[in-house]
Amino acid sequence: IKLYVANGRPVLVTSRDVKNYLKESTHRFKAEQTKPLEALKREQAKSGKPIFLQMSEQRLMPVGEAAEACYDHGLRLFSQVWTAPRARFEFEAQAEMPYATADLLPYDGVMSDWAMETLRRAGDEFRSAMAWGEPTGIPAYTRRGYERIQQIPLNDEELAFAALISPTRSLGQIALALNMDVESAQRILHRFLCLEIFD
């Protein structure tokens, strides 16, 4: 998985592993897009350039639609990093961004907002990413967690979860108060744990 960042803002997430890149994709290829698809996949496997950007170059897809598809697939692709049993990061500074990113705008929020977006895409793998145990554990803010949570736009479900954090309220009780099952509460907690907001 490659993540290209410019001035601290994500621009593109891609992979030469095309099967993984398209895993759980909701994109429906039109008839004219399916004809060159195998060749586009081979090019992505070789260079890492997403098939959607290649389609845009060949006028098989509007630039805006290609950028949106890349963004959506990139979030889902990077979400796998949060649940991987082992992940190793390598950083490389480049004088300029690769040509593949020419039609893409950097994410317009800050990195922590984007990280939360990727965490919302995490699949059922989150269950094995941590040893959850019984739902009697009590989530608590980390030392910098309360300050950090103020800086990330949360959806309604996450806001409601955060509002119920208390030194006497277990995860099971929070789930009950929100009228959700424990697994759904664990899914939300997983996002906060990855961003080091809660212990």
Tab-separated table of C-alpha atoms in Angstrom:
chain	number	residue	atom	x	y	z
A	1	ILE	CA	0.000	0.000	0.000
A	2	LYS	CA	1.368	3.425	-0.952
A	3	LEU	CA	0.094	6.659	0.549
A	4	TYR	CA	1.160	9.888	-1.146
A	5	VAL	CA	1.049	12.974	1.072
A	6	ALA	CA	1.660	16.621	0.128
A	7	ASN	CA	2.117	19.252	2.848
A	8	GLY	CA	0.765	16.852	5.462
A	9	ARG	CA	-2.394	16.060	3.488
A	10	PRO	CA	-3.199	12.728	1.822
A	11	VAL	CA	-3.444	12.849	-1.975
A	12	LEU	CA	-3.613	9.223	-3.097
A	13	VAL	CA	-3.603	5.721	-1.639
A	14	THR	CA	-2.825	2.989	-4.131
A	15	SER	CA	-1.429	-0.501	-4.481
A	16	ARG	CA	0.078	-2.695	-7.173
A	17	ASP	CA	-2.097	-5.476	-5.768
A	18	VAL	CA	-5.125	-4.762	-7.974
A	19	LYS	CA	-7.252	-7.516	-6.441
A	20	ASN	CA	-6.807	-5.979	-2.991
A	21	TYR	CA	-7.319	-2.458	-4.377
A	22	LEU	CA	-10.707	-3.454	-5.803
A	23	LYS	CA	-11.711	-5.660	-2.860
A	24	GLU	CA	-15.303	-4.892	-1.831
A	25	SER	CA	-15.498	-2.198	-4.519
A	26	THR	CA	-18.994	-0.889	-5.228
A	27	HIS	CA	-17.940	0.612	-8.582
A	28	ARG	CA	-19.878	-0.784	-11.525
A	29	PHE	CA	-17.812	-0.741	-14.702
A	30	LYS	CA	-19.648	0.358	-17.835
A	31	ALA	CA	-19.423	-1.731	-21.011
A	32	GLU	CA	-16.827	0.552	-22.604
A	33	GLN	CA	-14.743	0.392	-19.401
A	34	THR	CA	-14.646	-3.400	-19.249
A	35	LYS	CA	-12.976	-3.845	-22.662
A	36	PRO	CA	-9.569	-2.392	-21.661
A	37	LEU	CA	-9.927	-3.432	-17.996
A	38	GLU	CA	-7.399	-6.278	-18.038
A	39	ALA	CA	-4.756	-4.054	-19.653
A	40	LEU	CA	-5.470	-1.302	-17.091
A	41	LYS	CA	-5.106	-3.817	-14.259
A	42	ARG	CA	-1.755	-4.956	-15.644
A	43	GLU	CA	-0.583	-1.338	-15.769
A	44	GLN	CA	-1.645	-0.750	-12.157
A	45	ALA	CA	0.176	-3.943	-11.113
A	46	LYS	CA	3.276	-2.599	-12.854
A	47	SER	CA	3.223	1.106	-11.906
A	48	GLY	CA	0.679	1.438	-9.081
A	49	LYS	CA	-1.368	3.951	-11.096
A	50	PRO	CA	-5.032	3.288	-10.238
A	51	ILE	CA	-7.196	1.992	-13.061
A	52	PHE	CA	-9.610	4.900	-12.515
A	53	LEU	CA	-6.942	7.491	-13.306
A	54	GLN	CA	-5.968	5.488	-16.377
A	55	MET	CA	-9.613	5.433	-17.477
A	56	SER	CA	-9.767	9.194	-17.030
A	57	GLU	CA	-6.696	9.606	-19.263
A	58	GLN	CA	-8.358	7.441	-21.909
A	59	ARG	CA	-11.602	9.459	-21.629
A	60	LEU	CA	-13.496	6.427	-20.327
A	61	MET	CA	-14.386	8.269	-17.111
A	62	PRO	CA	-14.681	11.971	-16.166
A	63	VAL	CA	-11.769	13.338	-14.121
A	64	GLY	CA	-14.021	14.157	-11.133
A	65	GLU	CA	-15.518	10.656	-11.079
A	66	ALA	CA	-12.044	9.095	-11.291
A	67	ALA	CA	-10.800	11.274	-8.409
A	68	GLU	CA	-13.837	10.316	-6.309
A	69	ALA	CA	-13.325	6.600	-7.056
A	70	CYS	CA	-9.638	6.882	-6.103
A	71	TYR	CA	-10.548	8.624	-2.843
A	72	ASP	CA	-13.146	6.003	-1.920
A	73	HIS	CA	-10.914	3.049	-2.798
A	74	GLY	CA	-7.979	4.685	-1.026
A	75	LEU	CA	-9.890	5.028	2.253
A	76	ARG	CA	-10.944	1.392	2.145
A	77	LEU	CA	-7.456	0.244	1.169
A	78	PHE	CA	-5.732	2.161	3.970
A	79	SER	CA	-8.326	1.005	6.528
A	80	GLN	CA	-6.662	-2.430	6.322
A	81	VAL	CA	-3.555	-0.999	7.989
A	82	TRP	CA	-5.488	-0.423	11.243
A	83	THR	CA	-6.417	-4.091	11.559
A	84	ALA	CA	-3.290	-5.746	10.129
A	85	PRO	CA	-1.585	-8.142	12.573
A	86	ARG	CA	1.734	-6.456	11.767
A	87	ALA	CA	2.305	-3.249	9.822
A	88	ARG	CA	5.640	-1.716	8.921
A	89	PHE	CA	5.897	1.865	7.679
A	90	GLU	CA	8.610	3.257	5.437
A	91	PHE	CA	8.840	6.967	4.635
A	92	GLU	CA	10.414	8.464	1.538
A	93	ALA	CA	10.694	12.160	0.671
A	94	GLN	CA	10.198	12.986	-2.995
A	95	ALA	CA	11.101	16.225	-4.766
A	96	GLU	CA	7.776	16.167	-6.598
A	97	MET	CA	4.603	14.123	-6.607
A	98	PRO	CA	4.272	11.327	-9.175
A	99	TYR	CA	2.536	12.122	-12.458
A	100	ALA	CA	-0.361	9.838	-11.438
A	101	THR	CA	-1.508	12.394	-8.859
A	102	ALA	CA	-1.682	15.364	-11.278
A	103	ASP	CA	-5.510	15.428	-11.404
A	104	LEU	CA	-5.997	14.863	-7.678
A	105	LEU	CA	-6.420	17.468	-4.963
A	106	PRO	CA	-5.041	16.841	-1.465
A	107	TYR	CA	-7.562	15.995	1.246
A	108	ASP	CA	-8.928	19.328	2.498
A	109	GLY	CA	-8.935	18.428	6.209
A	110	VAL	CA	-6.141	17.520	8.604
A	111	MET	CA	-4.505	14.087	8.838
A	112	SER	CA	-6.448	13.026	11.952
A	113	ASP	CA	-9.775	13.700	10.152
A	114	TRP	CA	-8.625	11.548	7.247
A	115	ALA	CA	-7.454	8.833	9.656
A	116	MET	CA	-10.933	8.739	11.208
A	117	GLU	CA	-12.441	8.444	7.714
A	118	THR	CA	-10.284	5.376	7.049
A	119	LEU	CA	-11.187	3.876	10.434
A	120	ARG	CA	-14.895	4.154	9.599
A	121	ARG	CA	-14.194	1.871	6.627
A	122	ALA	CA	-12.551	-0.855	8.735
A	123	GLY	CA	-14.287	-4.181	8.225
A	124	ASP	CA	-14.972	-7.056	10.565
A	125	GLU	CA	-11.217	-7.605	10.911
A	126	PHE	CA	-11.304	-5.073	13.754
A	127	ARG	CA	-12.614	-7.860	16.006
A	128	SER	CA	-9.337	-9.769	15.819
A	129	ALA	CA	-7.159	-6.625	15.846
A	130	MET	CA	-7.518	-6.316	19.635
A	131	ALA	CA	-8.183	-8.665	22.541
A	132	TRP	CA	-11.623	-7.368	23.493
A	133	GLY	CA	-12.501	-9.728	26.332
A	134	GLU	CA	-15.685	-9.015	28.268
A	135	PRO	CA	-17.598	-5.745	27.692
A	136	THR	CA	-17.107	-4.810	31.354
A	137	GLY	CA	-14.025	-2.687	30.658
A	138	ILE	CA	-14.350	1.052	31.204
A	139	PRO	CA	-13.091	3.305	28.364
A	140	ALA	CA	-11.107	6.287	29.662
A	141	TYR	CA	-9.452	9.243	27.979
A	142	THR	CA	-5.715	9.085	27.424
A	143	ARG	CA	-3.641	11.988	28.685
A	144	ARG	CA	-4.083	13.887	25.419
A	145	GLY	CA	-7.281	12.142	24.324
A	146	TYR	CA	-9.776	14.781	25.426
A	147	GLU	CA	-7.841	17.507	23.621
A	148	ARG	CA	-7.471	15.334	20.517
A	149	ILE	CA	-11.163	14.441	20.302
A	150	GLN	CA	-12.053	18.151	20.159
A	151	GLN	CA	-10.099	18.467	16.910
A	152	ILE	CA	-11.741	15.641	14.951
A	153	PRO	CA	-15.170	15.991	13.331
A	154	LEU	CA	-17.241	13.112	14.711
A	155	ASN	CA	-20.447	11.672	13.313
A	156	ASP	CA	-23.584	11.527	15.490
A	157	GLU	CA	-22.915	7.973	16.665
A	158	GLU	CA	-19.338	8.801	17.710
A	159	LEU	CA	-20.472	11.993	19.470
A	160	ALA	CA	-23.109	10.070	21.427
A	161	PHE	CA	-20.526	7.428	22.387
A	162	ALA	CA	-17.998	10.063	23.544
A	163	ALA	CA	-20.673	11.864	25.576
A	164	LEU	CA	-21.276	8.703	27.629
A	165	ILE	CA	-17.654	8.207	28.689
A	166	SER	CA	-17.483	8.173	32.478
A	167	PRO	CA	-15.246	6.574	35.129
A	168	THR	CA	-18.164	4.392	36.209
A	169	ARG	CA	-19.655	3.364	32.845
A	170	SER	CA	-18.488	0.151	31.136
A	171	LEU	CA	-18.497	-0.474	27.397
A	172	GLY	CA	-21.514	-2.757	27.831
A	173	GLN	CA	-23.426	-0.002	29.641
A	174	ILE	CA	-22.524	2.517	26.935
A	175	ALA	CA	-23.815	0.106	24.272
A	176	LEU	CA	-27.050	-0.357	26.228
A	177	ALA	CA	-27.537	3.402	26.631
A	178	LEU	CA	-27.023	3.878	22.881
A	179	ASN	CA	-29.398	1.011	22.088
A	180	MET	CA	-26.724	-0.836	20.101
A	181	ASP	CA	-25.079	-4.233	20.374
A	182	VAL	CA	-21.683	-4.571	22.048
A	183	GLU	CA	-19.950	-5.298	18.738
A	184	SER	CA	-21.127	-1.967	17.279
A	185	ALA	CA	-19.859	-0.183	20.391
A	186	GLN	CA	-16.532	-2.024	20.062
A	187	ARG	CA	-16.329	-0.883	16.429
A	188	ILE	CA	-16.633	2.765	17.531
A	189	LEU	CA	-14.233	2.250	20.426
A	190	HIS	CA	-11.721	0.704	18.021
A	191	ARG	CA	-11.567	3.995	16.081
A	192	PHE	CA	-10.885	5.956	19.260
A	193	LEU	CA	-8.291	3.452	20.471
A	194	CYS	CA	-6.388	3.618	17.177
A	195	LEU	CA	-6.257	7.417	17.415
A	196	GLU	CA	-5.091	7.123	21.040
A	197	ILE	CA	-8.093	9.033	22.352
A	198	PHE	CA	-9.212	6.328	24.780
A	199	ASP	CA	-7.522	3.539	26.729
